[in-house]
Coordinates of C-alpha atoms and ligand atoms in Angstrom, one line a residue:
M1 CA 0.3 0.1 0.2
P2 CA 0.9 3.8 -1.2
T3 CA 2.6 5.3 2.1
P4 CA 2.3 9.4 1.8
S5 CA 1.9 11.4 4.5
A6 CA -1.2 12.9 4.5
L7 CA -4.4 12.4 1.6
G8 CA -5.6 15.4 -0.3
F9 CA -8.8 13.3 -1.1
T10 CA -11.7 11.5 0.2
P11 CA -11.1 7.6 -1.2
G12 CA -14.6 6.5 -3.2
H13 CA -14.7 9.8 -5.1
L14 CA -13.9 10.3 -7.8
L15 CA -10.2 11.1 -8.7
G16 CA -8.8 9.7 -11.9
C17 CA -10.2 12.4 -13.8
V18 CA -10.0 15.9 -14.6
S19 CA -12.5 16.8 -11.7
G20 CA -10.5 15.0 -9.4
E21 CA -6.8 15.8 -9.8
L22 CA -5.9 13.0 -7.8
G23 CA -6.2 15.0 -4.8
L24 CA -2.8 17.0 -5.7
R25 CA -4.0 20.8 -6.0
E26 CA -3.8 21.6 -2.3
F27 CA -0.3 20.4 -1.4
L28 CA 1.6 21.0 -4.8
E29 CA 0.3 24.7 -4.2
A30 CA 1.4 24.9 -0.8
Q31 CA 4.2 24.4 -2.1
G32 CA 4.5 27.1 -4.6
H33 CA 4.2 24.3 -7.4
E34 CA 1.6 25.0 -10.2
L35 CA -0.2 22.2 -11.2
V36 CA -2.3 22.3 -14.8
V37 CA -4.8 19.2 -15.3
T38 CA -6.4 19.2 -18.9
S39 CA -7.4 16.2 -21.2
D40 CA -6.7 18.0 -24.2
K41 CA -3.7 16.0 -24.6
D42 CA -3.3 15.2 -28.5
G43 CA -2.2 17.3 -31.1
P44 CA 0.6 20.5 -31.3
D45 CA -2.2 22.8 -30.3
S46 CA -3.0 20.9 -27.6
V47 CA -2.9 22.3 -23.8
F48 CA -0.3 19.2 -23.1
E49 CA 1.8 20.6 -26.1
R50 CA 2.0 24.0 -25.1
E51 CA 2.9 22.9 -21.8
L52 CA 5.6 21.2 -22.3
P53 CA 8.7 23.4 -22.0
G54 CA 7.9 24.0 -18.7
A55 CA 7.3 21.1 -17.5
E56 CA 9.2 19.3 -14.7
V57 CA 6.9 16.8 -14.0
V58 CA 4.2 14.9 -16.1
I59 CA 1.7 12.5 -14.6
S60 CA -0.2 10.5 -16.8
Q61 CA -3.1 8.2 -16.7
P62 CA -2.7 4.9 -18.5
F63 CA -6.8 5.2 -19.1
W64 CA -6.4 8.6 -21.4
P65 CA -2.6 8.3 -21.5
A66 CA -0.5 11.4 -22.4
Y67 CA 1.8 9.7 -25.0
L68 CA 5.3 11.1 -24.3
T69 CA 7.0 10.3 -27.5
A70 CA 11.0 11.4 -28.0
E71 CA 10.0 14.3 -29.8
R72 CA 7.7 15.7 -26.7
I73 CA 10.4 14.4 -24.7
A74 CA 12.8 16.5 -26.5
K75 CA 10.6 19.5 -26.2
A76 CA 10.2 19.1 -22.8
P77 CA 14.4 20.3 -21.5
K78 CA 13.2 21.0 -17.7
L79 CA 11.3 17.3 -17.7
K80 CA 13.2 15.3 -14.5
L81 CA 9.9 13.1 -14.1
A82 CA 7.5 10.9 -15.6
L83 CA 4.7 9.7 -13.4
T84 CA 2.7 7.0 -14.3
A85 CA -1.0 7.1 -12.1
G86 CA -0.9 3.7 -12.4
I87 CA 0.4 0.8 -14.2
G88 CA 1.9 0.0 -17.4
S89 CA 4.3 3.2 -18.7
D90 CA 4.7 2.3 -21.8
H91 CA 2.9 5.3 -23.2
V92 CA 6.3 7.4 -21.9
D93 CA 9.2 6.3 -24.9
L94 CA 11.6 4.6 -22.4
D95 CA 14.4 4.9 -24.5
A96 CA 14.1 8.7 -24.9
A97 CA 13.6 9.0 -21.1
I98 CA 16.8 6.8 -20.6
R99 CA 18.4 8.7 -22.9
A100 CA 17.4 12.2 -21.9
G101 CA 17.7 11.1 -18.1
V102 CA 14.2 11.7 -17.2
T103 CA 13.1 9.4 -14.4
V104 CA 9.8 7.1 -14.9
A105 CA 7.9 5.3 -12.5
E106 CA 4.3 3.9 -11.7
V107 CA 2.4 2.8 -8.6
T108 CA 3.2 -0.8 -9.1
Y109 CA 0.4 -2.7 -7.6
S110 CA -2.0 0.1 -6.8
N111 CA -4.5 -2.0 -9.6
S112 CA -3.1 -5.4 -10.1
L113 CA -6.3 -7.0 -8.1
S114 CA -8.9 -4.5 -10.0
V115 CA -7.6 -5.8 -13.3
A116 CA -7.2 -9.3 -12.1
E117 CA -10.8 -9.5 -11.5
H118 CA -12.0 -7.8 -14.5
A119 CA -9.8 -10.4 -16.3
V120 CA -11.5 -13.1 -14.9
M121 CA -15.3 -11.8 -15.3
Q122 CA -14.1 -11.3 -19.1
I123 CA -13.2 -14.6 -19.5
L124 CA -16.6 -15.7 -18.2
T125 CA -18.2 -13.5 -20.3
L126 CA -17.0 -14.7 -23.4
V127 CA -17.1 -18.7 -22.4
R128 CA -20.5 -18.4 -21.4
N129 CA -21.5 -16.0 -24.0
F130 CA -22.9 -13.4 -21.8
L131 CA -24.0 -10.4 -23.8
P132 CA -25.9 -11.9 -26.5
A133 CA -28.0 -13.6 -23.5
H134 CA -28.4 -10.7 -22.2
E135 CA -29.7 -8.5 -25.2
W136 CA -32.2 -10.8 -25.5
V137 CA -33.4 -9.9 -22.0
V138 CA -33.4 -6.1 -23.1
N139 CA -34.7 -6.7 -26.6
G140 CA -37.7 -8.2 -24.8
G141 CA -36.4 -11.8 -26.1
W142 CA -36.7 -15.1 -24.9
N143 CA -34.7 -16.8 -27.3
I144 CA -33.2 -20.0 -25.2
A145 CA -31.8 -21.7 -28.3
D146 CA -29.4 -19.0 -30.2
A147 CA -28.3 -17.9 -26.3
A148 CA -26.9 -21.1 -25.7
S149 CA -26.1 -22.2 -28.8
R150 CA -22.4 -20.1 -28.2
S151 CA -22.3 -20.7 -24.4
Y152 CA -19.9 -23.4 -22.8
D153 CA -18.7 -24.4 -19.2
L154 CA -15.3 -23.0 -18.7
E155 CA -15.0 -26.1 -16.0
G156 CA -12.6 -28.4 -17.8
M157 CA -10.6 -26.4 -20.7
D158 CA -7.0 -25.3 -20.8
V159 CA -6.3 -21.5 -19.5
G160 CA -3.0 -20.0 -19.9
V161 CA -1.7 -16.6 -18.6
I162 CA 1.3 -14.7 -20.6
G163 CA 3.5 -12.5 -17.8
A164 CA 3.0 -14.4 -14.0
G165 CA 3.8 -10.7 -12.2
R166 CA 1.6 -8.9 -10.0
I167 CA -1.6 -9.6 -12.6
G168 CA -1.0 -12.6 -13.9
Q169 CA -0.3 -14.6 -10.0
A170 CA -3.6 -13.1 -8.8
V171 CA -5.7 -13.9 -12.4
L172 CA -4.1 -17.7 -12.1
R173 CA -5.3 -17.8 -8.1
R174 CA -8.6 -16.3 -9.3
L175 CA -9.4 -19.2 -12.2
A176 CA -7.9 -22.3 -9.6
P177 CA -11.4 -22.6 -8.2
F178 CA -12.9 -23.1 -11.5
G179 CA -11.5 -26.7 -12.0
V180 CA -9.4 -25.5 -14.8
R181 CA -6.0 -26.8 -16.1
L182 CA -3.9 -24.2 -15.9
H183 CA -0.4 -22.8 -17.9
Y184 CA 0.9 -20.2 -17.6
F185 CA 4.4 -18.6 -19.5
S186 CA 6.5 -15.6 -18.0
P187 CA 10.5 -15.3 -18.5
M188 CA 10.8 -15.5 -14.7
R189 CA 9.6 -19.4 -13.4
L190 CA 7.1 -19.3 -10.6
P191 CA 8.9 -21.3 -7.9
T192 CA 8.0 -24.7 -7.9
D193 CA 5.6 -25.1 -4.3
V194 CA 3.9 -21.8 -6.3
E195 CA 3.4 -23.9 -9.3
H196 CA 2.4 -26.7 -7.0
E197 CA -0.5 -24.3 -5.1
L198 CA -1.8 -23.4 -8.5
G199 CA -1.6 -26.7 -9.7
T200 CA -0.5 -24.5 -13.0
A201 CA 2.2 -26.0 -15.9
F202 CA 5.0 -23.7 -17.3
H203 CA 5.8 -23.6 -20.9
P204 CA 8.8 -22.5 -22.5
D205 CA 8.0 -19.8 -24.7
A206 CA 4.2 -18.4 -25.6
G207 CA 3.6 -20.3 -28.4
S208 CA 4.1 -23.8 -26.7
L209 CA 1.1 -21.5 -24.1
A210 CA -0.7 -21.1 -27.4
R211 CA -1.2 -24.4 -28.9
S212 CA -1.6 -25.8 -25.3
V213 CA -5.1 -23.8 -24.4
D214 CA -8.5 -22.5 -25.2
V215 CA -8.5 -19.4 -23.3
V216 CA -5.1 -17.0 -23.2
S217 CA -5.2 -13.8 -20.8
L218 CA -2.3 -11.6 -21.7
H219 CA -0.8 -9.7 -18.3
A220 CA 3.3 -9.1 -20.2
P221 CA 3.6 -5.4 -20.2
L222 CA 4.0 -3.9 -23.6
H223 CA 7.9 -3.8 -24.9
P224 CA 9.7 -5.0 -28.0
Q225 CA 9.5 -8.8 -27.3
T226 CA 6.0 -8.2 -26.5
Y227 CA 4.8 -6.0 -29.3
H228 CA 2.6 -7.2 -31.7
L229 CA 3.2 -11.3 -30.4
F230 CA -0.3 -12.5 -31.1
D231 CA 0.0 -11.6 -34.5
R232 CA -2.2 -13.9 -37.0
E233 CA 0.8 -16.6 -37.5
M234 CA 0.3 -17.0 -33.1
I235 CA -3.6 -17.4 -33.5
N236 CA -3.4 -19.6 -36.4
S237 CA -1.7 -21.7 -34.1
M238 CA -4.1 -21.8 -31.7
R239 CA -6.8 -24.6 -31.2
R240 CA -9.7 -23.2 -33.5
G241 CA -12.5 -21.3 -31.6
S242 CA -10.2 -20.2 -28.3
Y243 CA -10.3 -17.2 -27.1
I244 CA -7.7 -14.6 -26.0
V245 CA -8.7 -11.6 -23.0
N246 CA -6.4 -8.7 -22.8
T247 CA -6.5 -6.2 -20.0
A248 CA -2.8 -5.7 -20.4
R249 CA -1.4 -3.7 -23.9
A250 CA -3.5 -3.6 -27.4
E251 CA -0.5 -3.6 -29.3
I252 CA 0.3 -7.5 -28.0
T253 CA -2.2 -8.5 -30.5
V254 CA -2.2 -6.7 -34.2
R255 CA -5.4 -5.3 -34.7
D256 CA -6.4 -7.0 -37.7
D257 CA -5.4 -10.4 -37.3
V258 CA -7.6 -10.3 -34.3
V259 CA -10.9 -8.8 -36.1
E260 CA -10.0 -11.4 -39.3
A261 CA -9.7 -14.6 -36.8
L262 CA -12.7 -13.8 -35.0
E263 CA -14.9 -13.6 -38.3
S264 CA -13.1 -16.7 -39.9
G265 CA -14.1 -18.4 -36.0
Q266 CA -10.5 -19.3 -35.6
L267 CA -11.6 -17.1 -32.3
A268 CA -14.7 -17.6 -30.5
G269 CA -14.3 -14.8 -28.6
Y270 CA -11.6 -11.3 -27.7
A271 CA -11.9 -9.1 -24.4
G272 CA -10.0 -6.7 -22.7
D273 CA -10.2 -3.1 -21.9
V274 CA -6.8 -1.8 -23.9
W275 CA -6.9 -0.1 -27.1
Y276 CA -4.3 1.9 -29.2
P277 CA -4.3 4.6 -29.7
Q278 CA -6.6 5.9 -26.4
P279 CA -9.2 7.4 -27.0
P280 CA -9.9 5.1 -30.4
E281 CA -11.2 6.7 -33.3
T282 CA -15.2 5.6 -33.3
D283 CA -14.0 3.5 -36.5
H284 CA -11.9 1.3 -34.9
P285 CA -12.7 -1.7 -36.1
W286 CA -13.0 -3.5 -32.5
R287 CA -15.7 -1.4 -31.5
S288 CA -18.4 -3.7 -34.0
M289 CA -15.8 -6.8 -34.6
P290 CA -18.3 -9.7 -33.7
H291 CA -17.6 -12.4 -30.6
Q292 CA -16.4 -9.7 -28.8
A293 CA -16.8 -8.2 -25.1
M294 CA -14.7 -5.2 -24.8
T295 CA -14.5 -2.1 -22.6
P296 CA -13.1 1.2 -22.5
H297 CA -10.3 1.1 -20.3
V298 CA -11.5 1.3 -17.0
S299 CA -9.8 -2.4 -16.0
G300 CA -7.7 -0.4 -13.4
T301 CA -9.8 2.8 -12.6
T302 CA -12.3 1.5 -9.9
L303 CA -12.6 3.8 -7.3
S304 CA -11.3 0.9 -5.1
A305 CA -8.2 1.5 -7.6
Q306 CA -8.5 5.0 -7.8
A307 CA -7.8 5.7 -4.0
R308 CA -4.8 3.5 -4.2
Y309 CA -3.3 4.8 -7.0
A310 CA -3.8 8.9 -6.2
A311 CA -2.0 7.8 -2.7
G312 CA 0.5 6.1 -4.6
T313 CA 1.2 9.7 -7.0
R314 CA 1.8 11.7 -3.6
E315 CA 3.8 9.5 -2.2
V316 CA 6.3 9.2 -5.2
L317 CA 5.9 13.2 -5.5
E318 CA 6.5 13.6 -1.7
D319 CA 9.5 11.9 -2.3
F320 CA 10.6 13.4 -5.7
L321 CA 10.5 16.9 -4.0
A322 CA 12.1 16.2 -0.7
G323 CA 14.8 14.7 -2.8
R324 CA 14.5 11.6 -1.2
H325 CA 14.5 8.1 -3.5
I326 CA 11.5 7.3 -5.1
R327 CA 10.1 3.5 -3.7
E328 CA 12.2 1.1 -5.6
A329 CA 9.0 -0.9 -6.5
Y330 CA 7.5 2.4 -7.8
L331 CA 10.6 2.7 -10.4
I332 CA 10.9 2.4 -14.3
V333 CA 13.8 3.8 -15.7
E334 CA 16.3 6.0 -13.5
G335 CA 19.6 7.3 -13.9
G336 CA 20.0 6.7 -17.7
E337 CA 19.2 2.9 -17.1
L338 CA 15.9 0.2 -16.1
A339 CA 15.2 0.1 -12.5
G340 CA 13.4 -1.1 -10.0
T341 CA 10.2 -2.8 -11.8
G342 CA 11.4 -1.6 -14.7
A343 CA 14.3 -3.6 -14.6
K344 CA 12.7 -6.8 -13.8
S345 CA 9.3 -6.6 -16.4
Y346 CA 10.6 -4.6 -19.3
T347 CA 13.5 -4.2 -22.1
A348 CA 14.7 -1.0 -23.9
G349 CA 15.7 -1.1 -27.5
A350 CA 14.1 0.1 -30.4
G351 CA 10.8 -1.8 -30.6
V352 CA 7.1 -0.8 -29.8
E353 CA 8.0 3.1 -31.2
A354 CA 9.7 2.0 -34.1
G355 CA 6.8 -0.8 -35.0
R356 CA 4.2 2.3 -34.6
G357 CA 6.2 4.1 -37.4
A358 CA 6.2 7.6 -34.6
Ligands
NAD401 P1 4.4 -7.5 -13.3 O1 5.4 -6.2 -13.7 O2 4.2 -7.4 -12.1 O3 4.6 -8.2 -14.0 C1 4.6 -8.2 -15.3 C2 5.3 -10.0 -15.8 O4 5.5 -10.1 -17.0 C3 6.8 -10.0 -15.8 O5 6.2 -11.3 -14.8 C4 7.1 -9.9 -16.3 O6 8.7 -10.9 -16.3 C5 6.3 -10.4 -17.8 N1 6.6 -10.3 -18.6 C6 7.8 -9.2 -19.5 N2 8.1 -9.7 -20.6 C7 7.5 -10.7 -20.9 C8 7.4 -11.6 -22.3 N3 8.0 -11.5 -23.2 N4 6.1 -12.6 -22.4 C9 6.1 -13.0 -21.1 N5 5.7 -12.4 -19.9 C10 6.5 -11.6 -19.5 O7 3.2 -5.9 -14.1 P2 1.4 -6.0 -13.6 O8 1.2 -5.0 -12.5 O9 1.8 -7.5 -13.2 O10 0.8 -5.4 -14.7 C11 1.4 -6.2 -16.5 C12 1.0 -5.2 -17.7 O11 -0.5 -5.2 -17.2 C13 1.6 -3.8 -16.9 O12 2.7 -3.6 -17.4 C14 0.4 -3.4 -17.6 O13 0.7 -3.0 -19.1 C15 -0.8 -3.7 -17.8 N6 -2.1 -3.5 -17.3 C16 -3.0 -2.8 -17.4 C17 -4.2 -2.1 -16.6 C18 -5.8 -1.8 -17.0 O14 -6.3 -1.5 -16.0 N7 -5.7 -2.5 -18.2 C19 -3.7 -1.7 -15.2 C20 -2.6 -2.1 -14.7 C21 -1.2 -3.2 -16.0

């Protein structure tokens, strides 16, 4: 749990939005700092771009991210800290931050369990065919055969997790009582006693897992090794009629390959809450593709999670402004290299930005 000296907000209130300001205004202004809060973040005339030259700290949520590209970092010569109010700092070009000596930090663990609950909910939503069944009720019908025609029990299925970190392990723990056969792939193997406790099988790579399961839940960070990992070739190697749930980052999959697989029946369903870009265009194909249960990026921003990431943001700022060390687990980049959680979960080097053609 975060340990700030005080809270400038009431837990349970909306904090992760422009009006909520993460409860930071009084705390920062009392020390003579200026706080600019905006959702106008895209394009050269945006408030974000206009404020960049004078900004020493940029705080962004992953849910409505202020993409801190290499060009933007170059426009911010005073920038010392890029702080994510949540988890997942891929909206920051980490290589550019390393080169510019900018510290990158996030509030590790603040919403891990929130996301794990959402992933389990979306697995069940797809496998049980919940949304079409619910729509029959809303539309005044009672078509049992249509509602049941794509509905299965999760029990007995092979379910795999890619990335057994904080969220991935919490998903494995929550799925174990469903009587599924659990699988995982992560660069660092879990301790043997944890594997036994959860009854989960380790795979040496993502491809081996993808070929062995009915459901894949993605929980790795987006970095060069995971960018476009689930492309047409990987999806086609899965069992026909499998499901993918992605609450990690959209670009771990290839947007149009997912649509194609849903239309052909290779995938029976896709759900998640992460998109690229965010917010997505109104005609983004994931809004209208079949057999999906997408939500906006909300899994990690429940009111419960907001209180934790707002408190963690304040803790990081208190330490940074007092010249103290930022908690090791919150660090992604420091002193020109990956640090803390960043050193364990990310890799640096061209990949994500290069792939986007940025
Ligand atoms: P974590 O750092 O605890 O765990 C990430 C795990 O992924 C680590 O065990 C790491 O070794 C593993 N990993 C790294 N590269 C991999 C690869 N190539 N293949 C497989 N596994 C790999 O992070 P976490 O708290 O569990 O969060 C994971 C990700 O979930 C975040 O980076 C973020 O992108 C996403 N997230 C999404 C939301 C949301 O609201 N949807 C909220 C929080 C986090």
